[in-house]
């Protein structure tokens, strides 16, 4: 992107643009004439640039202009709404920062406009009556944001917990009753009604401060590892309950930290103190749509990384909870429950079981509640796009049936509720509001940015995708949440070139439905980046010979090289000496497995260098009930024919055994191959980190999370899914270089691993998440008034808008299983 030396951060686009237009008036008149020539339309940056190129034929002139302010403005423009003679530009000079200007194409005069006017102007392209309707529904969450402090730097986005600790410290310092909120918080801590930390005898700051000094001094001479029980009785007499630590040393440290915070709160100490408080034992995680299971579900429609992520997340959280609870000196059993949908016709999976213990955990379970209508229970799977009519009833069932079961398991309310994806986040919001519990949300992927103009063209897309429901649910959940966990920065605020997934909800319009002038603020300190990892017991480097799962190798040999087509694989590899480029994904359009097949088909150089192996979906379209998957299956078959790929391609059906998959990645590494993730857009991309964990050099899409996971050319490579020739040549260049430079493959493999160990492990994630639950739990108490105002607004939005929209989504025609339970 052009960077303009003459544009300072303090400058505004509307302030600088008139002069820039004046300086290039001749070319700009021509260029703007082209913009408006085709009448009303929405133009994207590449269209604007295309027109600019056509209107300035002289290359030097053009590059001079592009290097200047106008080039900068145009290349920072995300879209332009054209209604002759006006062109309104939505300019994004930096992540999270937007400016809107309206230019008269004939006079080249410039007016700054606000976001509402820009959206109204844009709506004129799609629905003039709506745009002019003074009473059109406007959603403005910003208008009720009174006391939440906001960040101002793009670089601070996603680092919310850090800033919340700062804001909390300064509030504690400046509040008249000083640290009283901290004392009240401690007084509230309990486990199943049993006091923790302090009791009522230490109910003021002064009393607590004095008691802490005495208590700390009383154990200062004890050996460090003296068990708490040895001085417990004395502590109780002074008003201290369990929870300060398991040994004299830990108790001393916690007490000292508390005294210091009471004396003068500071953010670092506050954050570290909160990570040691006994405030988190029970967690509920929602992931309603499914198949959500532990075996035989991966690769089924909608059942991808989200399930892997949650199961690994639960394992990591339980391990960290157990560690913290031990260190707190408590004998408490943590409980994590994943609530999902029970699918009676579970296609051989266990998704029809009500309760299932989570493998490799001690106390965590999956709890399944069916989807119902008033007529009965839904027997079959439904796509994530179609779940909206069932969610309210599901949430109610969770609050009654499930809550009863949750309580049965936990014997108290959860301390934290986490939602996943649009449906899970909505249900989590309903439940958290009802129970008054801290809520975290995880999107995995917000669908909005995956489909171009999915907001403005919602009417066209709604019959298929029900985006009206989904985007409404997303807005409700992101505003209701106490904190939002994302896997990458780009998920929140994108990159220099591309807006983030959350950023696309800042302001948008769905003409005829609602105009969102303030949907979410990406500078809100509720945003936190906590990247997931990959299970390192499953995905470990190919070089760890003694750990290799050799028992799978004969099966993998068969899977890769057997020449017969069968239900598990088709195609074959004639020359098995060649390295393999490998990809594995659900067969969704956006995963672009067909794109990779086509790039490979077209690129002779690449075909000479390597074989192609794909794990994706299955081969018979009549066996799928997923619209996108059917289309992709057919496309795969036609590409194999068109490019005559037999002998060079192996297409393997979706694989469900993650241990065997781990070994498969490693066998591809043995072939000195590479992993390719070619998605048109990938929210995060677990396969990318799985491959890197196995030591497989990785090429991954530059659209989305992988652009952040991989440092291009250092720990792997970025590829542009919209430029197949460039991408396939980049892969071919790599293999040619490996042929001439014997150490190159190893160097890339090792650099990928190093990147993983530094940034992408579940241990790092679990610590961060539990700290968030703790810190934001306290923050919601300090910020009660604001929290309530938001809650009332989201409730109204839910009642007036979401429920109406959900009713428009057709419910299943499948025969229902039993009459609904009385309401
Ligand atoms: N996966 C699998 N079998 C398949 C396809 C995918 O086990 O046939 C797993 C893959 O190993 C990864 C997850 O499903 O753990 C996919 O996650 P990713 O984030 O790459 O994509 P998503 O499907 O969530 O969009
Ligand atoms: C959903 C996706 O689409 C992926 O990009 C993520 O890796 C996965 O969820 C886990 O968060």
mmCIF file of N, CA, C and O in Angstrom, residues 560-604:
data_model
loop_
_atom_site.group_PDB
_atom_site.id
_atom_site.type_symbol
_atom_site.label_atom_id
_atom_site.label_comp_id
_atom_site.label_asym_id
_atom_site.label_seq_id
_atom_site.Cartn_x
_atom_site.Cartn_y
_atom_site.Cartn_z
ATOM 1 N N UNK A 560 -1.818 -43.471 1.195
ATOM 2 C CA UNK A 560 -1.145 -42.593 0.238
ATOM 3 C C UNK A 560 -0.860 -43.268 -1.099
ATOM 4 O O UNK A 560 -0.981 -42.647 -2.153
ATOM 5 N N UNK A 561 -0.498 -44.541 -1.044
ATOM 6 C CA UNK A 561 0.094 -45.108 -2.267
ATOM 7 C C UNK A 561 -0.646 -46.284 -2.890
ATOM 8 O O UNK A 561 -0.316 -46.679 -4.002
ATOM 9 N N UNK A 562 -1.622 -46.880 -2.207
ATOM 10 C CA UNK A 562 -2.347 -47.979 -2.827
ATOM 11 C C UNK A 562 -2.998 -47.504 -4.122
ATOM 12 O O UNK A 562 -3.590 -46.425 -4.161
ATOM 13 N N UNK A 563 -2.896 -48.304 -5.169
ATOM 14 C CA UNK A 563 -3.327 -47.803 -6.490
ATOM 15 C C UNK A 563 -4.827 -47.942 -6.756
ATOM 16 O O UNK A 563 -5.361 -47.378 -7.701
ATOM 17 N N UNK A 564 -5.509 -48.753 -5.929
ATOM 18 C CA UNK A 564 -6.957 -48.976 -6.164
ATOM 19 C C UNK A 564 -7.771 -47.824 -5.590
ATOM 20 O O UNK A 564 -7.523 -47.389 -4.477
ATOM 21 N N UNK A 565 -8.790 -47.392 -6.320
ATOM 22 C CA UNK A 565 -9.751 -46.441 -5.736
ATOM 23 C C UNK A 565 -10.671 -47.200 -4.788
ATOM 24 O O UNK A 565 -11.041 -48.338 -5.076
ATOM 25 N N UNK A 566 -11.012 -46.597 -3.681
ATOM 26 C CA UNK A 566 -12.028 -47.201 -2.807
ATOM 27 C C UNK A 566 -12.794 -46.091 -2.088
ATOM 28 O O UNK A 566 -12.675 -44.923 -2.465
ATOM 29 N N UNK A 567 -13.543 -46.450 -1.059
ATOM 30 C CA UNK A 567 -14.380 -45.406 -0.443
ATOM 31 C C UNK A 567 -13.549 -44.412 0.356
ATOM 32 O O UNK A 567 -14.031 -43.365 0.755
ATOM 33 N N UNK A 568 -12.277 -44.754 0.601
ATOM 34 C CA UNK A 568 -11.461 -43.833 1.403
ATOM 35 C C UNK A 568 -10.524 -42.966 0.560
ATOM 36 O O UNK A 568 -10.096 -41.911 0.991
ATOM 37 N N UNK A 569 -10.204 -43.449 -0.636
ATOM 38 C CA UNK A 569 -9.312 -42.625 -1.462
ATOM 39 C C UNK A 569 -9.543 -42.876 -2.936
ATOM 40 O O UNK A 569 -9.902 -43.982 -3.341
ATOM 41 N N UNK A 570 -9.328 -41.822 -3.714
ATOM 42 C CA UNK A 570 -9.319 -42.006 -5.163
ATOM 43 C C UNK A 570 -8.113 -41.267 -5.736
ATOM 44 O O UNK A 570 -7.537 -40.402 -5.077
ATOM 45 N N UNK A 571 -7.743 -41.628 -6.960
ATOM 46 C CA UNK A 571 -6.527 -41.075 -7.568
ATOM 47 C C UNK A 571 -5.326 -41.875 -7.076
ATOM 48 O O UNK A 571 -5.445 -42.694 -6.156
ATOM 49 N N UNK A 572 -4.166 -41.687 -7.691
ATOM 50 C CA UNK A 572 -2.970 -42.404 -7.224
ATOM 51 C C UNK A 572 -1.716 -41.598 -7.563
ATOM 52 O O UNK A 572 -1.778 -40.637 -8.343
ATOM 53 N N UNK A 573 -0.615 -41.981 -6.932
ATOM 54 C CA UNK A 573 0.648 -41.276 -7.155
ATOM 55 C C UNK A 573 1.598 -42.217 -7.899
ATOM 56 O O UNK A 573 2.060 -43.212 -7.332
ATOM 57 N N UNK A 574 1.851 -41.907 -9.161
ATOM 58 C CA UNK A 574 2.654 -42.815 -9.982
ATOM 59 C C UNK A 574 4.131 -42.766 -9.575
ATOM 60 O O UNK A 574 4.803 -43.791 -9.543
ATOM 61 N N UNK A 575 4.598 -41.563 -9.268
ATOM 62 C CA UNK A 575 6.015 -41.438 -8.920
ATOM 63 C C UNK A 575 6.148 -41.136 -7.420
ATOM 64 O O UNK A 575 6.015 -39.992 -6.992
ATOM 65 N N UNK A 576 6.429 -42.170 -6.652
ATOM 66 C CA UNK A 576 6.421 -41.938 -5.212
ATOM 67 C C UNK A 576 7.734 -41.372 -4.677
ATOM 68 O O UNK A 576 7.895 -41.174 -3.485
ATOM 69 N N UNK A 577 8.659 -41.085 -5.580
ATOM 70 C CA UNK A 577 9.898 -40.456 -5.094
ATOM 71 C C UNK A 577 9.715 -38.947 -4.910
ATOM 72 O O UNK A 577 10.520 -38.291 -4.263
ATOM 73 N N UNK A 578 8.666 -38.417 -5.484
ATOM 74 C CA UNK A 578 8.483 -36.957 -5.377
ATOM 75 C C UNK A 578 7.976 -36.557 -3.989
ATOM 76 O O UNK A 578 7.183 -37.287 -3.387
ATOM 77 N N UNK A 579 8.365 -35.380 -3.521
ATOM 78 C CA UNK A 579 7.766 -34.864 -2.276
ATOM 79 C C UNK A 579 6.263 -34.631 -2.473
ATOM 80 O O UNK A 579 5.802 -34.513 -3.607
ATOM 81 N N UNK A 580 5.571 -34.533 -1.351
ATOM 82 C CA UNK A 580 4.114 -34.354 -1.420
ATOM 83 C C UNK A 580 3.730 -32.971 -0.914
ATOM 84 O O UNK A 580 4.205 -32.537 0.143
ATOM 85 N N UNK A 581 2.875 -32.294 -1.676
ATOM 86 C CA UNK A 581 2.215 -31.135 -1.055
ATOM 87 C C UNK A 581 0.848 -31.612 -0.596
ATOM 88 O O UNK A 581 0.125 -32.300 -1.299
ATOM 89 N N UNK A 582 0.551 -31.218 0.648
ATOM 90 C CA UNK A 582 -0.580 -31.817 1.357
ATOM 91 C C UNK A 582 -1.519 -30.734 1.864
ATOM 92 O O UNK A 582 -1.085 -29.662 2.298
ATOM 93 N N UNK A 583 -2.816 -31.012 1.771
ATOM 94 C CA UNK A 583 -3.766 -30.113 2.415
ATOM 95 C C UNK A 583 -4.878 -30.935 3.038
ATOM 96 O O UNK A 583 -5.192 -32.032 2.563
ATOM 97 N N UNK A 584 -5.460 -30.403 4.104
ATOM 98 C CA UNK A 584 -6.554 -31.112 4.776
ATOM 99 C C UNK A 584 -7.549 -30.072 5.286
ATOM 100 O O UNK A 584 -7.171 -29.148 6.015
ATOM 101 N N UNK A 585 -8.806 -30.227 4.872
ATOM 102 C CA UNK A 585 -9.826 -29.272 5.339
ATOM 103 C C UNK A 585 -11.202 -29.834 5.038
ATOM 104 O O UNK A 585 -11.349 -30.758 4.241
ATOM 105 N N UNK A 586 -12.203 -29.225 5.689
ATOM 106 C CA UNK A 586 -13.579 -29.529 5.294
ATOM 107 C C UNK A 586 -13.754 -29.047 3.863
ATOM 108 O O UNK A 586 -13.076 -28.109 3.425
ATOM 109 N N UNK A 587 -14.683 -29.688 3.129
ATOM 110 C CA UNK A 587 -14.801 -29.326 1.721
ATOM 111 C C UNK A 587 -15.796 -28.162 1.541
ATOM 112 O O UNK A 587 -16.763 -28.267 0.801
ATOM 113 N N UNK A 588 -15.524 -27.055 2.232
ATOM 114 C CA UNK A 588 -16.315 -25.824 2.087
ATOM 115 C C UNK A 588 -15.735 -25.006 0.944
ATOM 116 O O UNK A 588 -14.539 -25.064 0.700
ATOM 117 N N UNK A 589 -16.555 -24.164 0.339
ATOM 118 C CA UNK A 589 -16.054 -23.295 -0.730
ATOM 119 C C UNK A 589 -14.870 -22.466 -0.224
ATOM 120 O O UNK A 589 -13.853 -22.340 -0.892
ATOM 121 N N UNK A 590 -15.048 -21.918 0.990
ATOM 122 C CA UNK A 590 -14.058 -20.965 1.476
ATOM 123 C C UNK A 590 -12.694 -21.630 1.753
ATOM 124 O O UNK A 590 -11.652 -20.983 1.707
ATOM 125 N N UNK A 591 -12.696 -22.933 1.963
ATOM 126 C CA UNK A 591 -11.419 -23.624 2.212
ATOM 127 C C UNK A 591 -10.587 -23.723 0.927
ATOM 128 O O UNK A 591 -9.394 -23.971 0.960
ATOM 129 N N UNK A 592 -11.266 -23.618 -0.215
ATOM 130 C CA UNK A 592 -10.564 -23.498 -1.501
ATOM 131 C C UNK A 592 -9.680 -24.696 -1.857
ATOM 132 O O UNK A 592 -8.639 -24.531 -2.487
ATOM 133 N N UNK A 593 -10.098 -25.862 -1.451
ATOM 134 C CA UNK A 593 -9.351 -27.079 -1.818
ATOM 135 C C UNK A 593 -9.427 -27.253 -3.335
ATOM 136 O O UNK A 593 -8.457 -27.671 -3.991
ATOM 137 N N UNK A 594 -10.561 -26.887 -3.897
ATOM 138 C CA UNK A 594 -10.681 -26.975 -5.364
ATOM 139 C C UNK A 594 -9.742 -25.962 -6.024
ATOM 140 O O UNK A 594 -9.189 -26.229 -7.088
ATOM 141 N N UNK A 595 -9.563 -24.817 -5.373
ATOM 142 C CA UNK A 595 -8.637 -23.813 -5.914
ATOM 143 C C UNK A 595 -7.228 -24.381 -5.997
ATOM 144 O O UNK A 595 -6.564 -24.295 -7.032
ATOM 145 N N UNK A 596 -6.795 -25.017 -4.899
ATOM 146 C CA UNK A 596 -5.450 -25.597 -4.878
ATOM 147 C C UNK A 596 -5.316 -26.662 -5.979
ATOM 148 O O UNK A 596 -4.291 -26.744 -6.664
ATOM 149 N N UNK A 597 -6.358 -27.467 -6.155
ATOM 150 C CA UNK A 597 -6.319 -28.506 -7.183
ATOM 151 C C UNK A 597 -6.132 -27.858 -8.563
ATOM 152 O O UNK A 597 -5.345 -28.325 -9.395
ATOM 153 N N UNK A 598 -6.838 -26.754 -8.767
ATOM 154 C CA UNK A 598 -6.731 -26.077 -10.063
ATOM 155 C C UNK A 598 -5.348 -25.449 -10.250
ATOM 156 O O UNK A 598 -4.756 -25.567 -11.332
ATOM 157 N N UNK A 599 -4.811 -24.805 -9.201
ATOM 158 C CA UNK A 599 -3.469 -24.213 -9.333
ATOM 159 C C UNK A 599 -2.475 -25.296 -9.712
ATOM 160 O O UNK A 599 -1.633 -25.104 -10.581
ATOM 161 N N UNK A 600 -2.598 -26.421 -9.026
ATOM 162 C CA UNK A 600 -1.673 -27.529 -9.279
ATOM 163 C C UNK A 600 -1.859 -28.025 -10.714
ATOM 164 O O UNK A 600 -0.892 -28.217 -11.459
ATOM 165 N N UNK A 601 -3.130 -28.210 -11.093
ATOM 166 C CA UNK A 601 -3.419 -28.701 -12.442
ATOM 167 C C UNK A 601 -2.781 -27.830 -13.517
ATOM 168 O O UNK A 601 -2.226 -28.320 -14.505
ATOM 169 N N UNK A 602 -2.824 -26.520 -13.281
ATOM 170 C CA UNK A 602 -2.356 -25.574 -14.300
ATOM 171 C C UNK A 602 -0.834 -25.418 -14.337
ATOM 172 O O UNK A 602 -0.294 -24.968 -15.330
ATOM 173 N N UNK A 603 -0.167 -25.732 -13.231
ATOM 174 C CA UNK A 603 1.256 -25.386 -13.133
ATOM 175 C C UNK A 603 2.147 -26.613 -13.413
ATOM 176 O O UNK A 603 2.398 -27.444 -12.538
ATOM 177 N N UNK A 604 2.626 -26.677 -14.668
ATOM 178 C CA UNK A 604 3.423 -27.851 -15.089
ATOM 179 C C UNK A 604 4.671 -28.012 -14.240
ATOM 180 O O UNK A 604 5.063 -29.115 -13.869
#
